PDB file of C-alpha atoms in Angstrom:
ATOM      1  CA  MET A   1     -48.481  62.975 -50.874  1.00  0.00           C
ATOM      2  CA  THR A   2     -47.678  62.059 -54.464  1.00  0.00           C
ATOM      3  CA  ASN A   3     -43.963  61.784 -53.792  1.00  0.00           C
ATOM      4  CA  SER A   4     -44.673  59.660 -50.791  1.00  0.00           C
ATOM      5  CA  GLY A   5     -46.953  57.394 -52.849  1.00  0.00           C
ATOM      6  CA  ASN A   6     -44.329  57.054 -55.563  1.00  0.00           C
ATOM      7  CA  LYS A   7     -41.809  55.951 -53.011  1.00  0.00           C
ATOM      8  CA  ILE A   8     -44.196  53.322 -51.671  1.00  0.00           C
ATOM      9  CA  ASP A   9     -44.976  52.049 -55.169  1.00  0.00           C
ATOM     10  CA  LEU A  10     -41.267  51.869 -56.054  1.00  0.00           C
ATOM     11  CA  TYR A  11     -40.468  50.003 -52.844  1.00  0.00           C
ATOM     12  CA  SER A  12     -43.262  47.509 -53.483  1.00  0.00           C
ATOM     13  CA  TYR A  13     -42.044  46.949 -57.029  1.00  0.00           C
ATOM     14  CA  MET A  14     -38.500  46.311 -55.928  1.00  0.00           C
ATOM     15  CA  LYS A  15     -39.722  43.892 -53.288  1.00  0.00           C
ATOM     16  CA  ILE A  16     -41.780  41.955 -55.834  1.00  0.00           C
ATOM     17  CA  PHE A  17     -38.864  41.934 -58.298  1.00  0.00           C
ATOM     18  CA  SER A  18     -36.460  40.702 -55.667  1.00  0.00           C
ATOM     19  CA  SER A  19     -38.787  37.827 -54.729  1.00  0.00           C
ATOM     20  CA  LYS A  20     -39.204  36.802 -58.371  1.00  0.00           C
ATOM     21  CA  TYR A  21     -35.436  36.940 -58.878  1.00  0.00           C
ATOM     22  CA  ARG A  22     -34.779  34.655 -55.938  1.00  0.00           C
ATOM     23  CA  ILE A  23     -37.400  32.194 -57.193  1.00  0.00           C
ATOM     24  CA  HIS A  24     -35.823  32.231 -60.647  1.00  0.00           C
ATOM     25  CA  VAL A  25     -32.324  31.622 -59.285  1.00  0.00           C
ATOM     26  CA  ILE A  26     -33.507  28.792 -57.048  1.00  0.00           C
ATOM     27  CA  SER A  27     -35.430  27.214 -59.931  1.00  0.00           C
ATOM     28  CA  SER A  28     -32.393  27.412 -62.191  1.00  0.00           C
ATOM     29  CA  ILE A  29     -30.155  25.738 -59.591  1.00  0.00           C
ATOM     30  CA  PHE A  30     -32.746  22.983 -59.048  1.00  0.00           C
ATOM     31  CA  ILE A  31     -33.012  22.290 -62.794  1.00  0.00           C
ATOM     32  CA  PHE A  32     -29.210  22.201 -63.114  1.00  0.00           C
ATOM     33  CA  LEU A  33     -28.896  19.713 -60.275  1.00  0.00           C
ATOM     34  CA  MET A  34     -31.585  17.489 -61.815  1.00  0.00           C
ATOM     35  CA  ILE A  35     -29.800  17.445 -65.167  1.00  0.00           C
ATOM     36  CA  PHE A  36     -26.425  16.750 -63.546  1.00  0.00           C
ATOM     37  CA  THR A  37     -27.882  13.914 -61.445  1.00  0.00           C
ATOM     38  CA  ILE A  38     -29.495  12.278 -64.479  1.00  0.00           C
ATOM     39  CA  LEU A  39     -26.287  12.462 -66.487  1.00  0.00           C
ATOM     40  CA  PHE A  40     -24.190  11.172 -63.581  1.00  0.00           C
ATOM     41  CA  TYR A  41     -26.334   8.126 -62.942  1.00  0.00           C
ATOM     42  CA  SER A  42     -26.621   7.380 -66.628  1.00  0.00           C
ATOM     43  CA  GLN A  43     -22.855   7.027 -66.717  1.00  0.00           C
ATOM     44  CA  VAL A  44     -22.424   5.214 -63.430  1.00  0.00           C
ATOM     45  CA  MET A  45     -25.201   2.696 -64.073  1.00  0.00           C
ATOM     46  CA  ASP A  46     -24.127   1.992 -67.650  1.00  0.00           C
ATOM     47  CA  ILE A  47     -22.552  -1.468 -67.312  1.00  0.00           C
ATOM     48  CA  SER A  48     -21.328  -1.304 -70.877  1.00  0.00           C
ATOM     49  CA  ILE A  49     -18.549   0.979 -69.669  1.00  0.00           C
ATOM     50  CA  PRO A  50     -15.948  -1.235 -67.949  1.00  0.00           C
ATOM     51  CA  PHE A  51     -14.391  -0.168 -64.672  1.00  0.00           C
ATOM     52  CA  PRO A  52     -10.611   0.262 -64.731  1.00  0.00           C
ATOM     53  CA  ASP A  53      -8.609  -2.683 -63.431  1.00  0.00           C
ATOM     54  CA  ILE A  54      -7.706  -2.387 -59.726  1.00  0.00           C
ATOM     55  CA  GLN A  55      -4.064  -3.247 -59.189  1.00  0.00           C
ATOM     56  CA  SER A  56      -3.297  -5.186 -55.997  1.00  0.00           C
ATOM     57  CA  ASP A  57      -0.881  -3.615 -53.512  1.00  0.00           C
ATOM     58  CA  THR A  58       2.173  -5.838 -53.765  1.00  0.00           C
ATOM     59  CA  SER A  59       4.177  -3.696 -51.353  1.00  0.00           C
ATOM     60  CA  GLN A  60       2.608  -5.381 -48.357  1.00  0.00           C
ATOM     61  CA  ASN A  61       1.083  -8.781 -47.897  1.00  0.00           C
ATOM     62  CA  LEU A  62      -2.327  -8.185 -46.362  1.00  0.00           C
ATOM     63  CA  ILE A  63      -2.797 -11.833 -45.483  1.00  0.00           C
ATOM     64  CA  LEU A  64      -0.854 -12.361 -42.283  1.00  0.00           C
ATOM     65  CA  THR A  65       0.510 -15.841 -41.852  1.00  0.00           C
ATOM     66  CA  LYS A  66       0.236 -16.994 -38.256  1.00  0.00           C
ATOM     67  CA  LYS A  67       3.564 -18.323 -37.052  1.00  0.00           C
ATOM     68  CA  GLU A  68       3.790 -21.393 -34.855  1.00  0.00           C
ATOM     69  CA  THR A  69       4.598 -20.417 -31.265  1.00  0.00           C
ATOM     70  CA  ILE A  70       7.737 -21.912 -29.732  1.00  0.00           C
ATOM     71  CA  TYR A  71       8.460 -21.549 -26.011  1.00  0.00           C
ATOM     72  CA  ILE A  72      11.881 -20.922 -24.494  1.00  0.00           C
ATOM     73  CA  GLY A  73      12.455 -21.568 -20.805  1.00  0.00           C
ATOM     74  CA  ILE A  74      14.612 -19.630 -18.398  1.00  0.00           C
ATOM     75  CA  ILE A  75      15.580 -20.328 -14.808  1.00  0.00           C
ATOM     76  CA  SER A  76      14.365 -17.889 -12.178  1.00  0.00           C
ATOM     77  CA  ARG A  77      17.745 -16.616 -10.998  1.00  0.00           C
ATOM     78  CA  TYR A  78      16.667 -12.995 -11.639  1.00  0.00           C
ATOM     79  CA  PRO A  79      13.464 -11.135 -10.686  1.00  0.00           C
ATOM     80  CA  PRO A  80      10.760 -11.386 -13.411  1.00  0.00           C
ATOM     81  CA  GLU A  81      11.045  -7.724 -14.434  1.00  0.00           C
ATOM     82  CA  ILE A  82      14.795  -8.102 -14.996  1.00  0.00           C
ATOM     83  CA  ILE A  83      14.273 -11.322 -16.937  1.00  0.00           C
ATOM     84  CA  TYR A  84      11.709  -9.712 -19.227  1.00  0.00           C
ATOM     85  CA  LYS A  85      13.836  -6.627 -19.820  1.00  0.00           C
ATOM     86  CA  GLY A  86      16.949  -8.624 -20.702  1.00  0.00           C
ATOM     87  CA  TYR A  87      15.485 -11.669 -22.431  1.00  0.00           C
ATOM     88  CA  GLN A  88      12.503 -10.372 -24.409  1.00  0.00           C
ATOM     89  CA  PRO A  89      14.838  -8.644 -26.921  1.00  0.00           C
ATOM     90  CA  ILE A  90      16.383 -12.079 -27.527  1.00  0.00           C
ATOM     91  CA  MET A  91      12.941 -13.435 -28.382  1.00  0.00           C
ATOM     92  CA  ASP A  92      12.333 -10.446 -30.648  1.00  0.00           C
ATOM     93  CA  TYR A  93      15.536 -11.273 -32.516  1.00  0.00           C
ATOM     94  CA  LEU A  94      14.452 -14.886 -33.057  1.00  0.00           C
ATOM     95  CA  ASN A  95      11.005 -13.724 -34.157  1.00  0.00           C
ATOM     96  CA  THR A  96      12.422 -11.491 -36.882  1.00  0.00           C
ATOM     97  CA  THR A  97      15.041 -13.939 -38.150  1.00  0.00           C
ATOM     98  CA  THR A  98      13.158 -17.252 -38.127  1.00  0.00           C
ATOM     99  CA  GLU A  99       9.888 -18.720 -39.329  1.00  0.00           C
ATOM    100  CA  TYR A 100       8.602 -19.181 -35.762  1.00  0.00           C
ATOM    101  CA  HIS A 101       7.182 -16.981 -33.037  1.00  0.00           C
ATOM    102  CA  PHE A 102       9.176 -17.371 -29.819  1.00  0.00           C
ATOM    103  CA  GLU A 103       7.907 -16.632 -26.329  1.00  0.00           C
ATOM    104  CA  LEU A 104       9.529 -16.828 -22.911  1.00  0.00           C
ATOM    105  CA  LYS A 105       8.166 -19.391 -20.480  1.00  0.00           C
ATOM    106  CA  LEU A 106       9.086 -18.363 -16.957  1.00  0.00           C
ATOM    107  CA  SER A 107       9.231 -20.668 -13.964  1.00  0.00           C
ATOM    108  CA  ASN A 108       9.030 -20.366 -10.201  1.00  0.00           C
ATOM    109  CA  SER A 109      12.122 -22.465  -9.547  1.00  0.00           C
ATOM    110  CA  TYR A 110      15.194 -23.901 -11.212  1.00  0.00           C
ATOM    111  CA  GLN A 111      13.675 -27.380 -11.085  1.00  0.00           C
ATOM    112  CA  GLU A 112      10.502 -26.253 -12.846  1.00  0.00           C
ATOM    113  CA  THR A 113      12.540 -25.225 -15.877  1.00  0.00           C
ATOM    114  CA  VAL A 114      14.124 -28.686 -15.972  1.00  0.00           C
ATOM    115  CA  GLU A 115      10.639 -30.230 -15.851  1.00  0.00           C
ATOM    116  CA  GLN A 116       9.564 -28.026 -18.756  1.00  0.00           C
ATOM    117  CA  LEU A 117      12.485 -29.416 -20.759  1.00  0.00           C
ATOM    118  CA  THR A 118      11.860 -33.046 -19.881  1.00  0.00           C
ATOM    119  CA  ASN A 119       8.156 -32.667 -20.714  1.00  0.00           C
ATOM    120  CA  ASN A 120       8.997 -30.897 -23.994  1.00  0.00           C
ATOM    121  CA  GLU A 121       6.973 -27.878 -22.922  1.00  0.00           C
ATOM    122  CA  VAL A 122       9.853 -25.722 -24.147  1.00  0.00           C
ATOM    123  CA  ALA A 123      12.054 -26.181 -27.212  1.00  0.00           C
ATOM    124  CA  GLY A 124      15.098 -24.929 -25.337  1.00  0.00           C
ATOM    125  CA  ALA A 125      16.130 -23.089 -22.205  1.00  0.00           C
ATOM    126  CA  PHE A 126      18.753 -20.785 -20.725  1.00  0.00           C
ATOM    127  CA  LEU A 127      20.073 -22.926 -17.890  1.00  0.00           C
ATOM    128  CA  GLY A 128      22.639 -22.602 -15.117  1.00  0.00           C
ATOM    129  CA  THR A 129      25.913 -24.533 -15.265  1.00  0.00           C
ATOM    130  CA  TYR A 130      25.350 -26.837 -12.281  1.00  0.00           C
ATOM    131  CA  LEU A 131      21.710 -27.358 -13.152  1.00  0.00           C
ATOM    132  CA  TYR A 132      22.665 -28.389 -16.692  1.00  0.00           C
ATOM    133  CA  ILE A 133      25.122 -31.019 -15.441  1.00  0.00           C
ATOM    134  CA  ARG A 134      22.495 -32.564 -13.202  1.00  0.00           C
ATOM    135  CA  ALA A 135      19.748 -32.368 -15.849  1.00  0.00           C
ATOM    136  CA  HIS A 136      22.064 -33.965 -18.407  1.00  0.00           C
ATOM    137  CA  GLU A 137      22.837 -36.871 -16.101  1.00  0.00           C
ATOM    138  CA  GLN A 138      19.233 -37.431 -15.062  1.00  0.00           C
ATOM    139  CA  PHE A 139      17.226 -36.563 -18.165  1.00  0.00           C
ATOM    140  CA  GLY A 140      19.641 -36.412 -21.096  1.00  0.00           C
ATOM    141  CA  VAL A 141      19.259 -32.651 -21.580  1.00  0.00           C
ATOM    142  CA  LYS A 142      21.708 -31.484 -24.268  1.00  0.00           C
ATOM    143  CA  CYS A 143      23.913 -28.382 -24.328  1.00  0.00           C
ATOM    144  CA  ILE A 144      24.168 -26.758 -27.749  1.00  0.00           C
ATOM    145  CA  LEU A 145      25.481 -23.230 -27.080  1.00  0.00           C
ATOM    146  CA  ILE A 146      27.592 -21.298 -24.573  1.00  0.00           C
ATOM    147  CA  PRO A 147      27.529 -17.487 -24.449  1.00  0.00           C
ATOM    148  CA  LEU A 148      30.637 -15.391 -24.930  1.00  0.00           C
ATOM    149  CA  ASN A 149      31.691 -12.808 -22.350  1.00  0.00           C
ATOM    150  CA  GLU A 150      32.897  -9.252 -22.969  1.00  0.00           C
ATOM    151  CA  ASN A 151      36.326 -10.646 -23.930  1.00  0.00           C
ATOM    152  CA  LEU A 152      34.672 -13.004 -26.428  1.00  0.00           C
ATOM    153  CA  GLU A 153      35.559 -15.994 -24.249  1.00  0.00           C
ATOM    154  CA  SER A 154      33.060 -18.743 -23.424  1.00  0.00           C
ATOM    155  CA  VAL A 155      33.738 -18.631 -19.683  1.00  0.00           C
ATOM    156  CA  SER A 156      32.284 -17.154 -16.509  1.00  0.00           C
ATOM    157  CA  SER A 157      32.960 -17.300 -12.771  1.00  0.00           C
ATOM    158  CA  SER A 158      31.433 -16.842  -9.344  1.00  0.00           C
ATOM    159  CA  ALA A 159      32.535 -14.311  -6.735  1.00  0.00           C
ATOM    160  CA  VAL A 160      32.646 -14.103  -2.948  1.00  0.00           C
ATOM    161  CA  ILE A 161      31.504 -10.630  -1.938  1.00  0.00           C
ATOM    162  CA  VAL A 162      31.442  -8.533   1.226  1.00  0.00           C
ATOM    163  CA  LYS A 163      30.396  -5.001   1.978  1.00  0.00           C
ATOM    164  CA  ASN A 164      33.075  -2.326   1.716  1.00  0.00           C
ATOM    165  CA  GLY A 165      34.568  -1.622   5.131  1.00  0.00           C
ATOM    166  CA  SER A 166      33.479  -4.962   6.620  1.00  0.00           C
ATOM    167  CA  GLY A 167      37.020  -5.879   7.648  1.00  0.00           C
ATOM    168  CA  ILE A 168      36.667  -9.222   5.844  1.00  0.00           C
ATOM    169  CA  ASN A 169      39.502  -9.660   3.360  1.00  0.00           C
ATOM    170  CA  PHE A 170      40.017 -13.413   3.010  1.00  0.00           C
ATOM    171  CA  ILE A 171      37.980 -16.623   3.105  1.00  0.00           C
ATOM    172  CA  LYS A 172      39.649 -17.560   6.394  1.00  0.00           C
ATOM    173  CA  ASP A 173      38.011 -14.490   7.959  1.00  0.00           C
ATOM    174  CA  LEU A 174      34.532 -15.955   7.502  1.00  0.00           C
ATOM    175  CA  ARG A 175      34.409 -18.122  10.610  1.00  0.00           C
ATOM    176  CA  GLY A 176      31.241 -17.310  12.541  1.00  0.00           C
ATOM    177  CA  LYS A 177      29.836 -15.138   9.708  1.00  0.00           C
ATOM    178  CA  LYS A 178      26.380 -15.137   8.130  1.00  0.00           C
ATOM    179  CA  LEU A 179      26.370 -16.319   4.508  1.00  0.00           C
ATOM    180  CA  ALA A 180      23.812 -15.414   1.803  1.00  0.00           C
ATOM    181  CA  LEU A 181      23.567 -17.587  -1.313  1.00  0.00           C
ATOM    182  CA  PRO A 182      21.399 -17.723  -4.432  1.00  0.00           C
ATOM    183  CA  SER A 183      19.397 -20.876  -5.197  1.00  0.00           C
ATOM    184  CA  SER A 184      20.721 -24.151  -3.810  1.00  0.00           C
ATOM    185  CA  GLU A 185      20.749 -25.295  -7.455  1.00  0.00           C
ATOM    186  CA  SER A 186      23.272 -22.603  -8.382  1.00  0.00           C
ATOM    187  CA  PHE A 187      26.918 -23.437  -9.105  1.00  0.00           C
ATOM    188  CA  SER A 188      27.951 -20.399  -7.063  1.00  0.00           C
ATOM    189  CA  GLY A 189      26.715 -21.894  -3.813  1.00  0.00           C
ATOM    190  CA  LYS A 190      27.917 -25.428  -4.585  1.00  0.00           C
ATOM    191  CA  TRP A 191      31.400 -24.182  -5.412  1.00  0.00           C
ATOM    192  CA  PHE A 192      31.744 -22.073  -2.273  1.00  0.00           C
ATOM    193  CA  THR A 193      30.203 -24.275   0.415  1.00  0.00           C
ATOM    194  CA  GLY A 194      31.679 -27.540  -0.785  1.00  0.00           C
ATOM    195  CA  TYR A 195      34.928 -26.571  -2.473  1.00  0.00           C
ATOM    196  CA  GLU A 196      36.242 -23.120  -1.575  1.00  0.00           C
ATOM    197  CA  LEU A 197      35.614 -23.366   2.166  1.00  0.00           C
ATOM    198  CA  GLN A 198      37.391 -26.731   2.195  1.00  0.00           C
ATOM    199  CA  ASN A 199      40.422 -25.271   0.411  1.00  0.00           C
ATOM    200  CA  ASN A 200      40.690 -22.699   3.196  1.00  0.00           C
ATOM    201  CA  GLY A 201      40.371 -25.131   6.089  1.00  0.00           C
ATOM    202  CA  LEU A 202      36.711 -24.347   6.828  1.00  0.00           C
ATOM    203  CA  ASN A 203      33.390 -26.097   6.439  1.00  0.00           C
ATOM    204  CA  ILE A 204      29.779 -24.991   6.640  1.00  0.00           C
ATOM    205  CA  GLY A 205      29.695 -25.780  10.352  1.00  0.00           C
ATOM    206  CA  ASP A 206      32.205 -22.977  10.920  1.00  0.00           C
ATOM    207  CA  LEU A 207      29.726 -20.397   9.664  1.00  0.00           C
ATOM    208  CA  ASP A 208      27.070 -18.772  11.806  1.00  0.00           C
ATOM    209  CA  SER A 209      24.307 -19.505   9.292  1.00  0.00           C
ATOM    210  CA  ILE A 210      23.516 -19.986   5.587  1.00  0.00           C
ATOM    211  CA  SER A 211      20.431 -18.556   3.870  1.00  0.00           C
ATOM    212  CA  TYR A 212      19.305 -19.063   0.269  1.00  0.00           C
ATOM    213  CA  PHE A 213      17.507 -16.496  -1.872  1.00  0.00           C
ATOM    214  CA  ASP A 214      15.728 -16.797  -5.215  1.00  0.00           C
ATOM    215  CA  HIS A 215      17.854 -14.271  -7.077  1.00  0.00           C
ATOM    216  CA  HIS A 216      21.492 -13.200  -7.248  1.00  0.00           C
ATOM    217  CA  GLN A 217      20.486  -9.547  -6.934  1.00  0.00           C
ATOM    218  CA  THR A 218      18.631 -10.341  -3.710  1.00  0.00           C
ATOM    219  CA  VAL A 219      21.848 -11.697  -2.193  1.00  0.00           C
ATOM    220  CA  ILE A 220      23.546  -8.376  -2.915  1.00  0.00           C
ATOM    221  CA  TYR A 221      20.664  -6.354  -1.478  1.00  0.00           C
ATOM    222  CA  GLN A 222      20.716  -8.416   1.700  1.00  0.00           C
ATOM    223  CA  LEU A 223      24.432  -7.778   2.031  1.00  0.00           C
ATOM    224  CA  LEU A 224      24.082  -4.033   1.480  1.00  0.00           C
ATOM    225  CA  LYS A 225      21.387  -3.916   4.174  1.00  0.00           C
ATOM    226  CA  ASN A 226      23.833  -5.513   6.641  1.00  0.00           C
ATOM    227  CA  HIS A 227      21.617  -8.569   7.100  1.00  0.00           C
ATOM    228  CA  PHE A 228      24.551 -10.815   6.111  1.00  0.00           C
ATOM    229  CA  ASP A 229      28.335 -10.648   6.272  1.00  0.00           C
ATOM    230  CA  VAL A 230      29.216 -12.415   3.042  1.00  0.00           C
ATOM    231  CA  GLY A 231      27.534 -13.554  -0.169  1.00  0.00           C
ATOM    232  CA  VAL A 232      28.336 -15.535  -3.294  1.00  0.00           C
ATOM    233  CA  VAL A 233      26.953 -14.552  -6.710  1.00  0.00           C
ATOM    234  CA  LYS A 234      27.907 -14.593 -10.369  1.00  0.00           C
ATOM    235  CA  GLU A 235      30.983 -12.401 -10.803  1.00  0.00           C
ATOM    236  CA  ARG A 236      29.407 -10.541 -13.690  1.00  0.00           C
ATOM    237  CA  ILE A 237      26.603  -9.350 -11.423  1.00  0.00           C
ATOM    238  CA  ALA A 238      28.973  -8.544  -8.553  1.00  0.00           C
ATOM    239  CA  ARG A 239      30.974  -6.246 -10.858  1.00  0.00           C
ATOM    240  CA  GLU A 240      27.826  -4.243 -11.558  1.00  0.00           C
ATOM    241  CA  TYR A 241      27.538  -3.361  -7.855  1.00  0.00           C
ATOM    242  CA  GLU A 242      31.163  -2.591  -7.014  1.00  0.00           C
ATOM    243  CA  LYS A 243      30.510   1.146  -7.128  1.00  0.00           C
ATOM    244  CA  LYS A 244      27.636   0.701  -4.685  1.00  0.00           C
ATOM    245  CA  GLY A 245      29.779  -0.688  -1.909  1.00  0.00           C
ATOM    246  CA  ILE A 246      30.412  -4.320  -2.893  1.00  0.00           C
ATOM    247  CA  VAL A 247      33.941  -5.778  -2.707  1.00  0.00           C
ATOM    248  CA  ILE A 248      35.022  -9.071  -4.322  1.00  0.00           C
ATOM    249  CA  ILE A 249      37.445 -10.993  -2.095  1.00  0.00           C
ATOM    250  CA  LYS A 250      37.632 -14.210  -4.147  1.00  0.00           C
ATOM    251  CA  SER A 251      36.659 -15.452  -7.602  1.00  0.00           C
ATOM    252  CA  SER A 252      36.136 -19.025  -8.712  1.00  0.00           C
ATOM    253  CA  GLU A 253      38.014 -20.787 -11.455  1.00  0.00           C
ATOM    254  CA  LYS A 254      36.832 -20.022 -14.963  1.00  0.00           C
ATOM    255  CA  ILE A 255      34.040 -22.341 -16.007  1.00  0.00           C
ATOM    256  CA  PRO A 256      31.811 -22.487 -19.114  1.00  0.00           C
ATOM    257  CA  GLY A 257      29.169 -19.822 -19.249  1.00  0.00           C
ATOM    258  CA  PRO A 258      25.521 -20.732 -18.570  1.00  0.00           C
ATOM    259  CA  PRO A 259      24.514 -22.936 -21.498  1.00  0.00           C
ATOM    260  CA  PHE A 260      21.548 -22.876 -23.812  1.00  0.00           C
ATOM    261  CA  VAL A 261      20.107 -26.381 -23.760  1.00  0.00           C
ATOM    262  CA  VAL A 262      17.462 -28.479 -25.514  1.00  0.00           C
ATOM    263  CA  PRO A 263      15.488 -31.562 -24.446  1.00  0.00           C
ATOM    264  CA  LYS A 264      16.792 -35.071 -25.018  1.00  0.00           C
ATOM    265  CA  ASN A 265      14.118 -35.666 -27.659  1.00  0.00           C
ATOM    266  CA  ASP A 266      14.309 -32.213 -29.197  1.00  0.00           C
ATOM    267  CA  ASN A 267      12.784 -31.093 -32.470  1.00  0.00           C
ATOM    268  CA  GLN A 268      15.944 -31.108 -34.554  1.00  0.00           C
ATOM    269  CA  LYS A 269      14.598 -28.642 -37.102  1.00  0.00           C
ATOM    270  CA  ILE A 270      13.785 -26.062 -34.432  1.00  0.00           C
ATOM    271  CA  THR A 271      17.070 -26.735 -32.623  1.00  0.00           C
ATOM    272  CA  SER A 272      18.993 -26.141 -35.854  1.00  0.00           C
ATOM    273  CA  ILE A 273      17.124 -22.910 -36.554  1.00  0.00           C
ATOM    274  CA  ILE A 274      17.804 -21.573 -33.051  1.00  0.00           C
ATOM    275  CA  LYS A 275      21.460 -22.591 -33.154  1.00  0.00           C
ATOM    276  CA  ASN A 276      22.072 -21.006 -36.551  1.00  0.00           C
ATOM    277  CA  ALA A 277      20.319 -17.785 -35.545  1.00  0.00           C
ATOM    278  CA  PHE A 278      22.537 -17.406 -32.472  1.00  0.00           C
ATOM    279  CA  LEU A 279      25.797 -18.525 -34.064  1.00  0.00           C
ATOM    280  CA  LYS A 280      25.659 -15.962 -36.861  1.00  0.00           C
ATOM    281  CA  ILE A 281      25.711 -13.131 -34.303  1.00  0.00           C
ATOM    282  CA  ASP A 282      29.016 -11.258 -34.454  1.00  0.00           C
ATOM    283  CA  VAL A 283      29.357  -8.484 -31.892  1.00  0.00           C
ATOM    284  CA  ARG A 284      32.178  -6.964 -33.953  1.00  0.00           C
ATOM    285  CA  ASN A 285      29.679  -6.294 -36.725  1.00  0.00           C
ATOM    286  CA  PRO A 286      27.894  -2.934 -36.169  1.00  0.00           C
ATOM    287  CA  TYR A 287      24.628  -4.456 -37.408  1.00  0.00           C
ATOM    288  CA  TYR A 288      24.619  -7.141 -34.721  1.00  0.00           C
ATOM    289  CA  LYS A 289      26.080  -4.819 -32.122  1.00  0.00           C
ATOM    290  CA  GLU A 290      22.995  -2.668 -32.487  1.00  0.00           C
ATOM    291  CA  ILE A 291      20.694  -5.701 -32.232  1.00  0.00           C
ATOM    292  CA  LEU A 292      22.391  -6.839 -29.020  1.00  0.00           C
ATOM    293  CA  THR A 293      21.633  -3.551 -27.302  1.00  0.00           C
ATOM    294  CA  GLY A 294      19.243  -4.281 -24.465  1.00  0.00           C
ATOM    295  CA  TRP A 295      19.987  -8.006 -24.260  1.00  0.00           C
ATOM    296  CA  ASP A 296      20.887  -9.442 -20.881  1.00  0.00           C
ATOM    297  CA  SER A 297      24.624  -8.756 -20.573  1.00  0.00           C
ATOM    298  CA  GLU A 298      25.349 -12.460 -20.112  1.00  0.00           C
ATOM    299  CA  TYR A 299      24.186 -13.113 -23.676  1.00  0.00           C
ATOM    300  CA  SER A 300      24.967  -9.812 -25.386  1.00  0.00           C
ATOM    301  CA  HIS A 301      28.309 -10.864 -26.920  1.00  0.00           C
ATOM    302  CA  GLY A 302      27.264 -13.805 -29.053  1.00  0.00           C
ATOM    303  CA  PHE A 303      27.574 -17.566 -28.710  1.00  0.00           C
ATOM    304  CA  VAL A 304      29.776 -20.521 -29.585  1.00  0.00           C
ATOM    305  CA  GLU A 305      28.745 -24.064 -30.279  1.00  0.00           C
ATOM    306  CA  ALA A 306      29.169 -26.324 -27.259  1.00  0.00           C
ATOM    307  CA  SER A 307      29.044 -29.942 -26.162  1.00  0.00           C
ATOM    308  CA  ASP A 308      28.819 -31.797 -22.875  1.00  0.00           C
ATOM    309  CA  ASP A 309      32.603 -32.303 -22.764  1.00  0.00           C
ATOM    310  CA  ASP A 310      33.024 -28.568 -22.119  1.00  0.00           C
ATOM    311  CA  PHE A 311      31.716 -29.114 -18.574  1.00  0.00           C
ATOM    312  CA  ASP A 312      34.191 -31.767 -17.471  1.00  0.00           C
ATOM    313  CA  ASN A 313      36.174 -29.248 -15.399  1.00  0.00           C
ATOM    314  CA  VAL A 314      33.018 -28.238 -13.551  1.00  0.00           C
ATOM    315  CA  ARG A 315      32.341 -31.879 -12.793  1.00  0.00           C
ATOM    316  CA  LYS A 316      35.859 -32.147 -11.382  1.00  0.00           C
ATOM    317  CA  ILE A 317      35.256 -29.211  -9.034  1.00  0.00           C
ATOM    318  CA  LEU A 318      31.959 -30.655  -7.893  1.00  0.00           C
ATOM    319  CA  SER A 319      33.454 -34.114  -7.370  1.00  0.00           C
ATOM    320  CA  LEU A 320      35.911 -32.625  -4.869  1.00  0.00           C
ATOM    321  CA  SER A 321      33.105 -30.944  -2.983  1.00  0.00           C
ATOM    322  CA  LYS A 322      32.025 -32.337   0.379  1.00  0.00           C
ATOM    323  CA  ILE A 323      28.479 -31.167  -0.266  1.00  0.00           C
ATOM    324  CA  PRO A 324      26.231 -33.988  -1.623  1.00  0.00           C
ATOM    325  CA  GLN A 325      25.237 -33.290  -5.235  1.00  0.00           C
TER     326      GLN A 325
END
């Protein structure tokens, strides 16, 4: 009984001691925290101690300057997704090398782009050769640049195409055939229907039919689907589809590439900035070669300065055409 009582008394004592120890530890921690808090706030709230100077971050300007937006027009000869893929990188280049922010302004027709120029809705535009000549005569639109091709020449051409195995080898074989053309405002169609047919003893009445499509690629698709016997597109585009069954049976004379133009009453400062940005591109320089990756292939080799006189040969071809201009 005694031993059992001793054990109970010892257990009770240890329990009481343990409780007092915990209280003591907790009290000590509480007192320490109170002292630390008082000391901390006494330092923080003491305004006699100056804060260290905060150095501004000069590595990056945190105040973003909003650039003025400048619009660039482009004729609708390609589907919108192709235009964006090939032309947006050109805008990105202008955005990083000039003081302006450039954006594409698409149109639903060739004529709409001309109207954007004449109304000064765009500061410049990528225009077709024939369309430029007409816009220059009617509205004073000015050519300032011509793109270079893969041979660093400022020329391009159109091509008459048929499907491989069609049995059509020459222009004279086209009597009674169905013809697919891009926009009626395209040089390709004007050259073929009014000039090339005539040189081969034919006229549009000798064809079965003529149909126009919004885009050069659409002409090729229609041909590959056997909806038409012959088509006329830019030679550069035709070359891209030769491995898919397209055959070129005739190419046009070399003419200036599709020009970059500005309105008659252009903003000369903006025109100068655009011109200088494009003219300093040198495809032989690895730096610019990398930048040009992803650009539409028609403009991915740089530019040369141009004037209206460069299009006199095109005017000569059109003047010999029997098709009203």
